[in-house]
Amino acid sequence: EVQLVESGGGSVQPGGSLRLSCATSGFAFDSATINWARQGPGKSGPGLEWLAGQNFAGVTAEYADSVRGRATISKDFAKKMVYLQLTDLRPEDTGMYFCTKETFFATYTTDYYPEYRGRGTQVTVSS
């Protein structure tokens, strides 16, 4: 059974940073594409907003325009963990952040419906 468990969310002031973690199990981590996505209060439509993804080898990373330059995705193959480092957080970054798993590596610019996702970790940015 695929399991994705997010942690590391919290409340921060604008300009702050957070490191989100995703613990994975139940699938071949070395061959999986893992993404980060979010559901924010300003998001229209039922799908998620895709934020960042890394291919199975951890070599190629892509980011959404909304977080490019402020987010870094990384993998720890030994621990089967995926991380999302967020810096210069803004109020519009507020939302529930999800770790997702896909069979193939791709980027998404419209509503994103992942194959698998965790329960999420809440990020709140306010002064």
mmCIF file of C-alpha atoms in Angstrom:
data_model
loop_
_atom_site.group_PDB
_atom_site.id
_atom_site.type_symbol
_atom_site.label_atom_id
_atom_site.label_comp_id
_atom_site.label_asym_id
_atom_site.label_seq_id
_atom_site.Cartn_x
_atom_site.Cartn_y
_atom_site.Cartn_z
ATOM 1 C CA GLU A 1 0.000 0.000 0.000
ATOM 2 C CA VAL A 2 1.344 3.394 -1.014
ATOM 3 C CA GLN A 3 1.782 5.662 1.996
ATOM 4 C CA LEU A 4 2.834 9.303 1.984
ATOM 5 C CA VAL A 5 3.008 11.143 5.306
ATOM 6 C CA GLU A 6 3.727 14.854 5.348
ATOM 7 C CA SER A 7 5.088 16.877 8.252
ATOM 8 C CA GLY A 8 6.830 20.147 8.968
ATOM 9 C CA GLY A 9 4.051 22.615 8.366
ATOM 10 C CA GLY A 10 3.267 25.423 10.772
ATOM 11 C CA SER A 11 2.599 29.110 11.210
ATOM 12 C CA VAL A 12 5.255 31.570 10.090
ATOM 13 C CA GLN A 13 5.532 35.271 9.422
ATOM 14 C CA PRO A 14 5.998 36.629 5.915
ATOM 15 C CA GLY A 15 9.580 36.203 4.840
ATOM 16 C CA GLY A 16 10.005 33.086 6.959
ATOM 17 C CA SER A 17 11.042 29.594 5.942
ATOM 18 C CA LEU A 18 9.820 26.055 6.419
ATOM 19 C CA ARG A 19 11.083 22.622 5.514
ATOM 20 C CA LEU A 20 8.341 20.154 4.686
ATOM 21 C CA SER A 21 9.021 16.429 4.877
ATOM 22 C CA CYS A 22 7.358 13.451 3.237
ATOM 23 C CA ALA A 23 7.905 9.954 4.585
ATOM 24 C CA THR A 24 7.168 7.301 1.984
ATOM 25 C CA SER A 25 6.548 3.569 1.974
ATOM 26 C CA GLY A 26 4.795 0.857 0.018
ATOM 27 C CA PHE A 27 6.390 1.393 -3.380
ATOM 28 C CA ALA A 28 9.727 1.406 -5.184
ATOM 29 C CA PHE A 29 11.094 4.777 -4.099
ATOM 30 C CA ASP A 30 14.050 4.646 -6.497
ATOM 31 C CA SER A 31 11.768 4.563 -9.532
ATOM 32 C CA ALA A 32 9.016 6.911 -8.374
ATOM 33 C CA THR A 33 8.286 10.500 -9.249
ATOM 34 C CA ILE A 34 7.418 12.507 -6.151
ATOM 35 C CA ASN A 35 5.833 15.949 -6.293
ATOM 36 C CA TRP A 36 4.619 18.603 -3.899
ATOM 37 C CA ALA A 37 1.287 20.340 -4.385
ATOM 38 C CA ARG A 38 -1.040 22.498 -2.333
ATOM 39 C CA GLN A 39 -4.648 23.445 -1.841
ATOM 40 C CA GLY A 40 -4.959 27.064 -0.838
ATOM 41 C CA PRO A 41 -7.937 29.243 0.043
ATOM 42 C CA GLY A 42 -7.468 31.295 -3.113
ATOM 43 C CA LYS A 43 -7.402 28.316 -5.428
ATOM 44 C CA SER A 44 -10.461 27.871 -7.627
ATOM 45 C CA GLY A 45 -11.476 24.440 -8.834
ATOM 46 C CA PRO A 46 -11.270 21.073 -7.094
ATOM 47 C CA GLY A 47 -7.765 20.125 -8.139
ATOM 48 C CA LEU A 48 -4.499 20.904 -6.433
ATOM 49 C CA GLU A 49 -1.905 23.456 -7.423
ATOM 50 C CA TRP A 50 1.230 21.576 -8.461
ATOM 51 C CA LEU A 51 4.345 23.204 -6.989
ATOM 52 C CA ALA A 52 7.435 21.100 -7.532
ATOM 53 C CA GLY A 53 8.527 17.724 -8.794
ATOM 54 C CA GLN A 54 11.645 15.647 -9.140
ATOM 55 C CA ASN A 55 12.228 12.691 -11.407
ATOM 56 C CA PHE A 56 12.976 9.245 -10.020
ATOM 57 C CA ALA A 57 16.757 9.733 -10.152
ATOM 58 C CA GLY A 58 16.595 13.007 -8.288
ATOM 59 C CA VAL A 59 18.430 14.733 -11.117
ATOM 60 C CA THR A 60 15.721 16.785 -12.793
ATOM 61 C CA ALA A 61 13.600 19.199 -10.772
ATOM 62 C CA GLU A 62 10.879 21.523 -11.974
ATOM 63 C CA TYR A 63 8.937 24.233 -10.170
ATOM 64 C CA ALA A 64 5.751 26.171 -10.652
ATOM 65 C CA ASP A 65 6.130 29.872 -11.372
ATOM 66 C CA SER A 66 4.489 30.667 -8.044
ATOM 67 C CA VAL A 67 7.360 29.142 -6.029
ATOM 68 C CA ARG A 68 10.330 29.105 -8.428
ATOM 69 C CA GLY A 69 13.340 30.639 -6.725
ATOM 70 C CA ARG A 70 11.797 30.139 -3.276
ATOM 71 C CA ALA A 71 11.378 26.373 -3.203
ATOM 72 C CA THR A 72 13.804 23.469 -3.378
ATOM 73 C CA ILE A 73 12.742 19.839 -3.652
ATOM 74 C CA SER A 74 15.130 17.086 -2.616
ATOM 75 C CA LYS A 75 15.225 13.345 -2.027
ATOM 76 C CA ASP A 76 16.966 11.185 0.564
ATOM 77 C CA PHE A 77 17.140 7.749 -1.063
ATOM 78 C CA ALA A 78 18.454 6.043 2.058
ATOM 79 C CA LYS A 79 15.571 7.279 4.197
ATOM 80 C CA LYS A 80 12.964 7.251 1.390
ATOM 81 C CA MET A 81 12.113 10.826 2.261
ATOM 82 C CA VAL A 82 11.282 13.813 0.085
ATOM 83 C CA TYR A 83 11.640 17.384 1.274
ATOM 84 C CA LEU A 84 10.420 20.791 0.177
ATOM 85 C CA GLN A 85 12.377 23.752 1.474
ATOM 86 C CA LEU A 86 10.357 26.957 1.272
ATOM 87 C CA THR A 87 11.858 30.401 1.788
ATOM 88 C CA ASP A 88 10.576 33.974 1.623
ATOM 89 C CA LEU A 89 7.090 32.734 2.450
ATOM 90 C CA ARG A 90 4.169 34.977 1.566
ATOM 91 C CA PRO A 91 0.556 35.087 2.785
ATOM 92 C CA GLU A 92 -0.573 33.623 -0.544
ATOM 93 C CA ASP A 93 1.502 30.520 0.247
ATOM 94 C CA THR A 94 -0.993 29.641 2.965
ATOM 95 C CA GLY A 95 -2.626 26.283 2.366
ATOM 96 C CA MET A 96 -2.520 22.541 2.846
ATOM 97 C CA TYR A 97 0.609 21.039 1.343
ATOM 98 C CA PHE A 98 0.594 17.529 -0.070
ATOM 99 C CA CYS A 99 3.243 15.059 -1.101
ATOM 100 C CA THR A 100 2.148 13.170 -4.201
ATOM 101 C CA LYS A 101 3.347 10.182 -6.177
ATOM 102 C CA GLU A 102 3.173 9.728 -9.928
ATOM 103 C CA THR A 103 4.223 7.043 -12.339
ATOM 104 C CA PHE A 104 5.718 9.512 -14.795
ATOM 105 C CA PHE A 105 7.513 12.821 -14.360
ATOM 106 C CA ALA A 106 5.589 15.821 -15.663
ATOM 107 C CA THR A 107 4.725 19.395 -14.799
ATOM 108 C CA TYR A 108 1.200 20.672 -14.332
ATOM 109 C CA THR A 109 -0.099 24.190 -14.912
ATOM 110 C CA THR A 110 -3.806 23.592 -14.421
ATOM 111 C CA ASP A 111 -5.773 21.650 -11.830
ATOM 112 C CA TYR A 112 -3.639 18.748 -10.683
ATOM 113 C CA TYR A 113 -5.138 15.400 -9.738
ATOM 114 C CA PRO A 114 -2.375 13.147 -8.409
ATOM 115 C CA GLU A 115 -2.333 9.352 -8.559
ATOM 116 C CA TYR A 116 -1.564 9.241 -4.834
ATOM 117 C CA ARG A 117 -1.308 11.874 -2.157
ATOM 118 C CA GLY A 118 -0.880 12.072 1.596
ATOM 119 C CA ARG A 119 -3.147 13.795 4.096
ATOM 120 C CA GLY A 120 -1.193 17.014 3.968
ATOM 121 C CA THR A 121 0.467 19.439 6.345
ATOM 122 C CA GLN A 122 -0.884 22.932 6.944
ATOM 123 C CA VAL A 123 1.201 26.014 6.213
ATOM 124 C CA THR A 124 -0.044 29.385 7.429
ATOM 125 C CA VAL A 125 1.785 32.597 6.598
ATOM 126 C CA SER A 126 0.584 35.692 8.415
ATOM 127 C CA SER A 127 1.864 38.571 10.474
#
